[in-house]
Short mmCIF file of C-alpha atoms and ligand atoms in Angstrom, two decimals:
data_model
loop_
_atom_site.label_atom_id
_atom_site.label_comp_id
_atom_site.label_asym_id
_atom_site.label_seq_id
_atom_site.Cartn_x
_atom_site.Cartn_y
_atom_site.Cartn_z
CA UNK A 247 2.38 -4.92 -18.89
CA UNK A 248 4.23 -7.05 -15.92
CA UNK A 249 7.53 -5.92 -14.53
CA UNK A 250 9.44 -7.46 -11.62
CA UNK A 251 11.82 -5.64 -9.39
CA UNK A 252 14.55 -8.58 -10.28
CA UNK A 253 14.08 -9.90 -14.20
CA UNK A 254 14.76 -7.06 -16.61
CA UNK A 255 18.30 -6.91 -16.11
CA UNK A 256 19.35 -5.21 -19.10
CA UNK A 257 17.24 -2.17 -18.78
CA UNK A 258 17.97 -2.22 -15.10
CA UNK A 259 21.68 -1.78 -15.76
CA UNK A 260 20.72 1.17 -18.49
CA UNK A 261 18.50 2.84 -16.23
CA UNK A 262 20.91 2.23 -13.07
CA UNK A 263 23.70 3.64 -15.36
CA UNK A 264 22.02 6.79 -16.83
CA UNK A 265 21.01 7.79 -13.21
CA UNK A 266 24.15 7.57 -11.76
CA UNK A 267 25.61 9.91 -14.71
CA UNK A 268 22.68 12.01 -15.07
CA UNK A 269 25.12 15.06 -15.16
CA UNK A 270 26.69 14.43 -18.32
CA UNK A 271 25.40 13.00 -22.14
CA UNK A 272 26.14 9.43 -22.73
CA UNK A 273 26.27 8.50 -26.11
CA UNK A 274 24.98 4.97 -27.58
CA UNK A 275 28.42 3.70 -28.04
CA UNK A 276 29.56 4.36 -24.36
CA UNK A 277 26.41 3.10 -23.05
CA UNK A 278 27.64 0.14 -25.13
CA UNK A 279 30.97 -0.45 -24.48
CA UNK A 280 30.84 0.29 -20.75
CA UNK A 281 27.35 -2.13 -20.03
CA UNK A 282 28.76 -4.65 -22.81
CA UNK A 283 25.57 -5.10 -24.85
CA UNK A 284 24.75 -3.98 -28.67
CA UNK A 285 24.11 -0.65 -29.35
CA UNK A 286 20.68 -1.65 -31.10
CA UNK A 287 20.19 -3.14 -27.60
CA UNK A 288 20.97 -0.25 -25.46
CA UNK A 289 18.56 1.99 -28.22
CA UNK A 290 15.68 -0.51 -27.23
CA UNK A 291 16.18 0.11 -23.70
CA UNK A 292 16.20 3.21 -23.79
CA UNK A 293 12.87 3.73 -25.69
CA UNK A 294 11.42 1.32 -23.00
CA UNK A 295 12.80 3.73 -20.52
CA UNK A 296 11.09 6.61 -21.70
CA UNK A 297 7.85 4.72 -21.96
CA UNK A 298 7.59 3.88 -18.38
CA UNK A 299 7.88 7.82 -18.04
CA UNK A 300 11.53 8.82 -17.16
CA UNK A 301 12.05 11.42 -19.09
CA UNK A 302 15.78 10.89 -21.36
CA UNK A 303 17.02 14.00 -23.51
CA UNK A 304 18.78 12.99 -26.48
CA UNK A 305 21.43 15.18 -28.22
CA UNK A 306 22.48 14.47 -31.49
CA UNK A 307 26.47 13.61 -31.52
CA UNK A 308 26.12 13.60 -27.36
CA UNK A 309 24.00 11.11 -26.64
CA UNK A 310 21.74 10.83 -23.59
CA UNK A 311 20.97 12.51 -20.36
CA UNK A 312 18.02 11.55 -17.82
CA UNK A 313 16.78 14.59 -16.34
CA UNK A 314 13.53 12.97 -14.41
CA UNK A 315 12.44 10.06 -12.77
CA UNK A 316 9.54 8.44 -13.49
CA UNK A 317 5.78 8.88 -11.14
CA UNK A 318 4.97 5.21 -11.64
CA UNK A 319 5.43 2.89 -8.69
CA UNK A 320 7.91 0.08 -10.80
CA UNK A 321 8.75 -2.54 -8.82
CA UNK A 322 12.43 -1.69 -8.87
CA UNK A 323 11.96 2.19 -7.82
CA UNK A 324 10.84 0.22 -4.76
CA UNK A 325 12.97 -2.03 -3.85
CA UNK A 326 16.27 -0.03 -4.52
CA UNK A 327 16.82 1.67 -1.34
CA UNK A 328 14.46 -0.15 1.03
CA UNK A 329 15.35 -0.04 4.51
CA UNK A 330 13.51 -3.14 5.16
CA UNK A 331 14.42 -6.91 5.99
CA UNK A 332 11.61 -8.99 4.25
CA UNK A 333 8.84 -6.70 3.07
CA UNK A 334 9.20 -5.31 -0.08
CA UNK A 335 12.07 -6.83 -1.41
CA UNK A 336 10.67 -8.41 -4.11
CA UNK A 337 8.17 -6.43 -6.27
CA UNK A 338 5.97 -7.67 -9.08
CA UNK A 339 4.24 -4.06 -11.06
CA UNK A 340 0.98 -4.07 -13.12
CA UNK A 341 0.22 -1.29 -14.91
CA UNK A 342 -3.64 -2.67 -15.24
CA UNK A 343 -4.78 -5.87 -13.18
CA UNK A 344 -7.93 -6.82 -12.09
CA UNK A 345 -6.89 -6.74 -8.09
CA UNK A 346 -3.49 -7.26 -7.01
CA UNK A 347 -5.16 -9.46 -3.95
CA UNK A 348 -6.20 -11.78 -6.18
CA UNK A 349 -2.69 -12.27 -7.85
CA UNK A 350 -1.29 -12.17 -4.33
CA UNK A 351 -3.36 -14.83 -3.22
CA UNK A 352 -2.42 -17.00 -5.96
CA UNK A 353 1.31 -16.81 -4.90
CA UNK A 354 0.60 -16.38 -1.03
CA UNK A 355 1.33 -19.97 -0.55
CA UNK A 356 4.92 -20.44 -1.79
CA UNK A 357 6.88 -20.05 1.31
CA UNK A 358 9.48 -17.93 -0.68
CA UNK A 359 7.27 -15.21 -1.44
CA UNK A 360 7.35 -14.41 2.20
CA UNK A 361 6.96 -10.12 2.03
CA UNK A 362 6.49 -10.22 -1.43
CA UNK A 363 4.71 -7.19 -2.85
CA UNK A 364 1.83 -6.81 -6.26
CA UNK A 365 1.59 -3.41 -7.17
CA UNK A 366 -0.69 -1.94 -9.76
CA UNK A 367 -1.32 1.27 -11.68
CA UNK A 368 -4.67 0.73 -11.76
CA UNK A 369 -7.50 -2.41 -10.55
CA UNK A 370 -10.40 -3.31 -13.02
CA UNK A 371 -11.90 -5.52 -10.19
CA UNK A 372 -10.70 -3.82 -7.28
CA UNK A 373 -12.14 -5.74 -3.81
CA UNK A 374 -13.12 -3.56 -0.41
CA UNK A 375 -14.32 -5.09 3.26
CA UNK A 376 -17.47 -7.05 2.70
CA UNK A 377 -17.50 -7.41 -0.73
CA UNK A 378 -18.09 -4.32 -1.77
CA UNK A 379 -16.05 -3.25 -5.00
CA UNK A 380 -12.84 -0.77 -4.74
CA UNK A 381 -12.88 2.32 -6.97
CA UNK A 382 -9.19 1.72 -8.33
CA UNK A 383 -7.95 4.16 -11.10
CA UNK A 384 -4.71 5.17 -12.35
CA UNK A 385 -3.34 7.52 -9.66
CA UNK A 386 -3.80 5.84 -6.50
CA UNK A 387 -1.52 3.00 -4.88
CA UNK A 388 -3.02 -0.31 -5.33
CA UNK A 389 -1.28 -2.49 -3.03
CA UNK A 390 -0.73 -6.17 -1.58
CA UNK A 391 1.37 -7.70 0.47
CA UNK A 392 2.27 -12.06 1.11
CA UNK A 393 3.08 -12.31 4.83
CA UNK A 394 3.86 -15.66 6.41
CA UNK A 395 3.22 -14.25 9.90
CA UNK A 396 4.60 -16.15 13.33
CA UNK A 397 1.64 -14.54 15.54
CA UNK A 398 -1.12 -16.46 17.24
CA UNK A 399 -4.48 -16.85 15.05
CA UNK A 400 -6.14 -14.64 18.29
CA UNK A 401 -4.21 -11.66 16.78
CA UNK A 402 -5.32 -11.72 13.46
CA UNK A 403 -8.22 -9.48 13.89
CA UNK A 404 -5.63 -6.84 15.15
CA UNK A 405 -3.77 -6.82 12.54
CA UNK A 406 -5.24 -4.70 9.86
CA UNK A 407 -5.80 -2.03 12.52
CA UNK A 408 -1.92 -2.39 13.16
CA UNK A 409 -1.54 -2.07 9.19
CA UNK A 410 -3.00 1.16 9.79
CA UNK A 411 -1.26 2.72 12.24
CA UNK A 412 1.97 1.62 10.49
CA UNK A 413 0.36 4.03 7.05
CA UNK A 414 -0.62 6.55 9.76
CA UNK A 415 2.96 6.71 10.87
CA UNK A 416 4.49 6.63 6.97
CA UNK A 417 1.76 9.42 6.06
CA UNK A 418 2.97 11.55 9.50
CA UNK A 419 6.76 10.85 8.24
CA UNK A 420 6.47 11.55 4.70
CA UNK A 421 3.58 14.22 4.20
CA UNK A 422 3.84 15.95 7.43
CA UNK A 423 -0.25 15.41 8.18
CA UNK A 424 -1.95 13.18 10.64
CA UNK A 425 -4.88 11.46 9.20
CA UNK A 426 -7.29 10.22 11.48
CA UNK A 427 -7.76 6.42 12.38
CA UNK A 428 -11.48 5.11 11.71
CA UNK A 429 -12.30 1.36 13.45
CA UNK A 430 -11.71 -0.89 12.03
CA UNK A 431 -9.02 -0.01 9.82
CA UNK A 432 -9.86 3.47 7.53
CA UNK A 433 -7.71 6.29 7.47
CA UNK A 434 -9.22 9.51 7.30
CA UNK A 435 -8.88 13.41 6.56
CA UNK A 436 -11.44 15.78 7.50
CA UNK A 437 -13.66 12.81 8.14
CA UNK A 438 -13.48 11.71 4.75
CA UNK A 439 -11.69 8.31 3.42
CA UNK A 440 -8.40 8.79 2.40
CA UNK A 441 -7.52 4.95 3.10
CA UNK A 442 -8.14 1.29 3.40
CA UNK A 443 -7.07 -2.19 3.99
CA UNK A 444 -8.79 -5.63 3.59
CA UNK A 445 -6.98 -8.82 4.61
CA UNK A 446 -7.04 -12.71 3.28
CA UNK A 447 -6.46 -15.37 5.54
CA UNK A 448 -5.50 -18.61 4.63
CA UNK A 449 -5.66 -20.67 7.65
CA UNK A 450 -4.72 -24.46 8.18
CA UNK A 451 -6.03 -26.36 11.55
CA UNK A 452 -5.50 -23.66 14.37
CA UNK A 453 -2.78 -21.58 12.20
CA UNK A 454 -2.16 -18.84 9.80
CA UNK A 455 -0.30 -20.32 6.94
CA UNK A 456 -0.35 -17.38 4.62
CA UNK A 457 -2.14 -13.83 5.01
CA UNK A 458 -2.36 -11.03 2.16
CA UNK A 459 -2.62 -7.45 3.25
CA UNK A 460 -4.69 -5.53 0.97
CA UNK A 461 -3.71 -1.70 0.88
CA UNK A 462 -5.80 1.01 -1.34
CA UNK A 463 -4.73 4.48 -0.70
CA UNK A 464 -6.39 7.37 -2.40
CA UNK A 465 -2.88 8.79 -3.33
CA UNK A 466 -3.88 11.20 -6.56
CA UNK A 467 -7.54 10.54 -7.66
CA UNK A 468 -10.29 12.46 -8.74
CA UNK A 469 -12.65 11.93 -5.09
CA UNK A 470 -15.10 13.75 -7.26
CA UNK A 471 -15.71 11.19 -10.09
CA UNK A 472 -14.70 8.31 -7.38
CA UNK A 473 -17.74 9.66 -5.09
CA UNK A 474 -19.64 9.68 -8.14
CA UNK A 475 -19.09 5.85 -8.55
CA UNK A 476 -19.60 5.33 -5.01
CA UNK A 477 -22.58 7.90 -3.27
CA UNK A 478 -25.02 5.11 -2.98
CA UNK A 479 -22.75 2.83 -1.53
CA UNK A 480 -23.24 1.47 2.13
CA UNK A 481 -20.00 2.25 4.40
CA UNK A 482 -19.20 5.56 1.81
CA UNK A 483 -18.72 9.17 3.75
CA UNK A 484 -16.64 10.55 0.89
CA UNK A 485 -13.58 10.23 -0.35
CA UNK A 486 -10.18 11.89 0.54
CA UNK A 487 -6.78 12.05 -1.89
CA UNK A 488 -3.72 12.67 0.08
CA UNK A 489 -2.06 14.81 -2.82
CA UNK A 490 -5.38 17.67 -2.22
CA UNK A 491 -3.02 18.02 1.25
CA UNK A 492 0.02 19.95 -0.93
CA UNK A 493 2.46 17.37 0.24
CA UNK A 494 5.62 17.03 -2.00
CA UNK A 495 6.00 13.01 -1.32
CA UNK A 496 6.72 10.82 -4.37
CA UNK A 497 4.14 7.11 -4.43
CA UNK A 498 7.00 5.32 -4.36
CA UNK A 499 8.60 6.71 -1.19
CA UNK A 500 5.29 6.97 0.87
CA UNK A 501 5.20 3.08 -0.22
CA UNK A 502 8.79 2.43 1.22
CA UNK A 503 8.02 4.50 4.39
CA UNK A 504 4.92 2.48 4.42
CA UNK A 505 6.78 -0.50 4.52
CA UNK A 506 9.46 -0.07 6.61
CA UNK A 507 7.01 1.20 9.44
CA UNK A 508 4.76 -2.26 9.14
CA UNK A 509 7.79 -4.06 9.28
CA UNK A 510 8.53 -3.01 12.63
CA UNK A 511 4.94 -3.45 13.90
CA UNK A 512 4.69 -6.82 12.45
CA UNK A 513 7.84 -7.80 14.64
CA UNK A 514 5.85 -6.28 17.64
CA UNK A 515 3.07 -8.67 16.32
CA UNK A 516 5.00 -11.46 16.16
CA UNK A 517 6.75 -10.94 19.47
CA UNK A 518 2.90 -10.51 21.18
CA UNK A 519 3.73 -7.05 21.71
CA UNK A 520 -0.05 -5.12 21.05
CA UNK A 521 -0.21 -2.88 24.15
CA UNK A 522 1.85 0.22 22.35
CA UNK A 523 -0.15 -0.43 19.01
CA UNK A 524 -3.30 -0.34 21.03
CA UNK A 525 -2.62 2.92 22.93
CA UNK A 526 -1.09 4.78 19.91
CA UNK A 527 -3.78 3.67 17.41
CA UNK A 528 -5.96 4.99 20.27
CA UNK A 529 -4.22 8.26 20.06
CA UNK A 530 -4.81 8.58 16.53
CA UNK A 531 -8.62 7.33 16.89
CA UNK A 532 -11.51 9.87 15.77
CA UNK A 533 -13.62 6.77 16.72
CA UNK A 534 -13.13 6.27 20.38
CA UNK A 535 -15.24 8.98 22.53
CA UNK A 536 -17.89 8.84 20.02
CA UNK A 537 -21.55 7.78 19.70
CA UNK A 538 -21.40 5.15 16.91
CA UNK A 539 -23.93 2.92 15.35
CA UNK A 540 -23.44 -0.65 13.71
CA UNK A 541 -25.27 -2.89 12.14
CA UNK A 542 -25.09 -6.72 13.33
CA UNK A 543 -26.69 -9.75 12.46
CA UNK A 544 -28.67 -9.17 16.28
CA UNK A 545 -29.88 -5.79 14.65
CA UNK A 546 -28.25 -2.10 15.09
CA UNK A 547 -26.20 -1.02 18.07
CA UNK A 548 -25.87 2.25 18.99
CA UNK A 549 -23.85 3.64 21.97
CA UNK A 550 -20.27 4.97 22.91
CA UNK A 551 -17.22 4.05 21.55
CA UNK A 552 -15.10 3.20 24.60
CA UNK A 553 -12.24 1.24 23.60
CA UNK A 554 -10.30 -1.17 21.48
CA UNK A 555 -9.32 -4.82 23.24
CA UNK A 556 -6.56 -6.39 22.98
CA UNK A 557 -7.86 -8.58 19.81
CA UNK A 558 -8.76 -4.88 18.28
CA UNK A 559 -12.39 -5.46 18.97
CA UNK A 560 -14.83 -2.31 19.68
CA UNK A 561 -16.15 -1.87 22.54
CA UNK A 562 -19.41 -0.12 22.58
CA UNK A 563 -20.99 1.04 25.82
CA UNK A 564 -25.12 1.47 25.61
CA UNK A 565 -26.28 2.60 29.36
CA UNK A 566 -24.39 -0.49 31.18
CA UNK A 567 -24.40 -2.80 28.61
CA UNK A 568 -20.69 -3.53 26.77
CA UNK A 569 -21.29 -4.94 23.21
CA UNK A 570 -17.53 -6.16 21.81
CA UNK A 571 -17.97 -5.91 18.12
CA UNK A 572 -15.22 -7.87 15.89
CA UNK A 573 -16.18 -6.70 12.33
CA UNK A 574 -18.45 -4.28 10.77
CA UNK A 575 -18.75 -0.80 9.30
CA UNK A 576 -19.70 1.57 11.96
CA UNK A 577 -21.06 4.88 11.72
CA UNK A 578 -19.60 7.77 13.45
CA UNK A 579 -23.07 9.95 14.89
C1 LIG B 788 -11.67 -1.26 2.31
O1 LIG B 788 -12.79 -1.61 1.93
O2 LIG B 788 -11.51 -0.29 3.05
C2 LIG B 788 -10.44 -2.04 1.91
C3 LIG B 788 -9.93 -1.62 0.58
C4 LIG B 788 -8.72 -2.39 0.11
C5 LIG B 788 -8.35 -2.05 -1.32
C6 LIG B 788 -7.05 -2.65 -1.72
S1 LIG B 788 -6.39 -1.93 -3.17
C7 LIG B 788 -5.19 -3.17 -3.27
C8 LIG B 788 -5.86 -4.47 -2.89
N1 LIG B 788 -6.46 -5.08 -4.04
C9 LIG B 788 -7.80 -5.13 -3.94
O3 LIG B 788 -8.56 -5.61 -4.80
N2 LIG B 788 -8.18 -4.58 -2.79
C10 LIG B 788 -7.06 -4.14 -1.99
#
């Protein structure tokens, strides 16, 4: 099943109609005359309704009442209310896709799909950071974003780590937690992996033409039967689901929150502003001030954690030797 936040406007105007009365029965023939459509038509809607999970009592000689919303993130649960300029204003849903970076990518080049977003309920081919597959079931948010960005090519590299400060910040908004901020771009709880992001650049001579944020966040999964799938793994230290904190957030509004807060630090991005994401991803680090190990083509290095530069590379300090690293999994000792 596809859904757009912008096609279906029939059941949009049902839906739209039924929550803005949801104190009252409407019956068929209201529904009808009011939205102008058959009553056979505003029956099939309302069926649909109810199968994307909003829950619709019906009374016999009243007619129809919602009484709840539904959990799944449609693309126009989204969009309605966004406080943001260009991301997220047009949503495409899956409720089963192989990876929503690989339908992203496929429509990352059309300039008008500029913030663009491909959500799905669940990922059958789910990609992580170097190749390594992406435990995506029904539960989490499966997430990617088109960005046409103005920033310098030099900045790219910071930009997933800026992606994750902007989740930190939705997660600290909406749930009321701080997760911790793992180089290059995990979020964690308790040390263990409550997020990630993975990005596709499309480049053309010496700039970015399109770029696709990847964004899997362990929302409501089971991290026992994902760590199951995933325990011999390289890069896995277990698995963290945000909803095991007691929070009371809905997906969809951790996904607008989410949105709204990369949308300002992409305009920082764009204006070469990267000192305040530097120091307050800093803040949020657990991996600066540690003893880390990576593994590079030149063999492992092991040492302190320092710093992040201004390109979001990690600096690791062995005796006096400064190793910048620019990619890798690192392990925290
Ligand atoms: C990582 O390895 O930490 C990055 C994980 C990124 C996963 C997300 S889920 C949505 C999008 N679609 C994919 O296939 N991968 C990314």
């Amino acid at each position: 099943m596809i859904y757009n936040s912008f096609d279906d406007t029939g059941l949009l105007r049902v839906l739209t109609f039924l929550k803005t009365h949801n104190t009252e029965y409407l019956s068929g023939q209201d529904l009808s005359d009011v939205l102008r459509i058959s009553r056979v038509a505003v029956w099939k809607h309302i069926k649909k309704i109810q199968a994307l999970g909003y829950t619709i009592e019906s009374k016999q000689k009243e007619g129809y009442k919602l009484t709840t919303n539904s959990n799944l993130l449609l693309p126009w649960e989204i969009v309605s209310g966004i406080k943001t300029k260009i991301l997220g204003q047009q949503a495409y849903y899956f409720d089963s896709i192989d990876s929503t970076q690989n339908q992203a990518l496929k429509m990352a080049d059309d300039s008008k799909n500029d913030g663009v977003i491909i959500i799905a309920e669940e990922q059958t081919g789910g990609r992580g950071r170097s190749d390594r597959r992406w435990i995506s079931p029904k539960g989490g948010i499966w997430l990617s974003i088109i960005l046409h960005p103005k920033f310098d090519i030099s900045i790219t590299t910071l930009f997933p780590i800026a992606s994750s400060l902007a989740l930190s910040y939705a997660i600290e908004k909406t749930c009321g937690m701080s997760p911790s901020l793992k180089w290059p771009n995990d979020l964690t709880v308790n040390g263990k992996k409550l997020a990630g992001m993975l990005v596709d650049v499309s480049m053309q001579s010496n700039r970015i033409e399109s770029l696709v944020l990847g964004v899997g966040i362990n929302f409501n999964v089971n991290v026992k039967e994902i760590g199951k799938k995933l325990k011999n793994t390289s890069n896995y230290y277990g698995i963290a689901s945000l909803t095991e904190q007691k929070n009371k957030v809905t997906a969809v509004e951790l996904v607008q929150s989410f949105l709204l807060e990369l949308e300002k630090i992409y305009e920082l991005l764009n204006m070469n502003q990267t000192k305040k994401i530097i120091s307050e991803w800093t803040k949020r680090s657990s991996t600066i001030g540690k003893k880390v190990e990576i593994d590079t083509v030149n063999g492992k290095i092991k040492g302190e954690a320092i710093k992040i530069d201004e390109y979001g590379r990690l600096l690791i300090r062995n005796k006096e030797k400064i190793s910048k690293i620019i990619a890798g999994d690192i392990v925290h000792l």
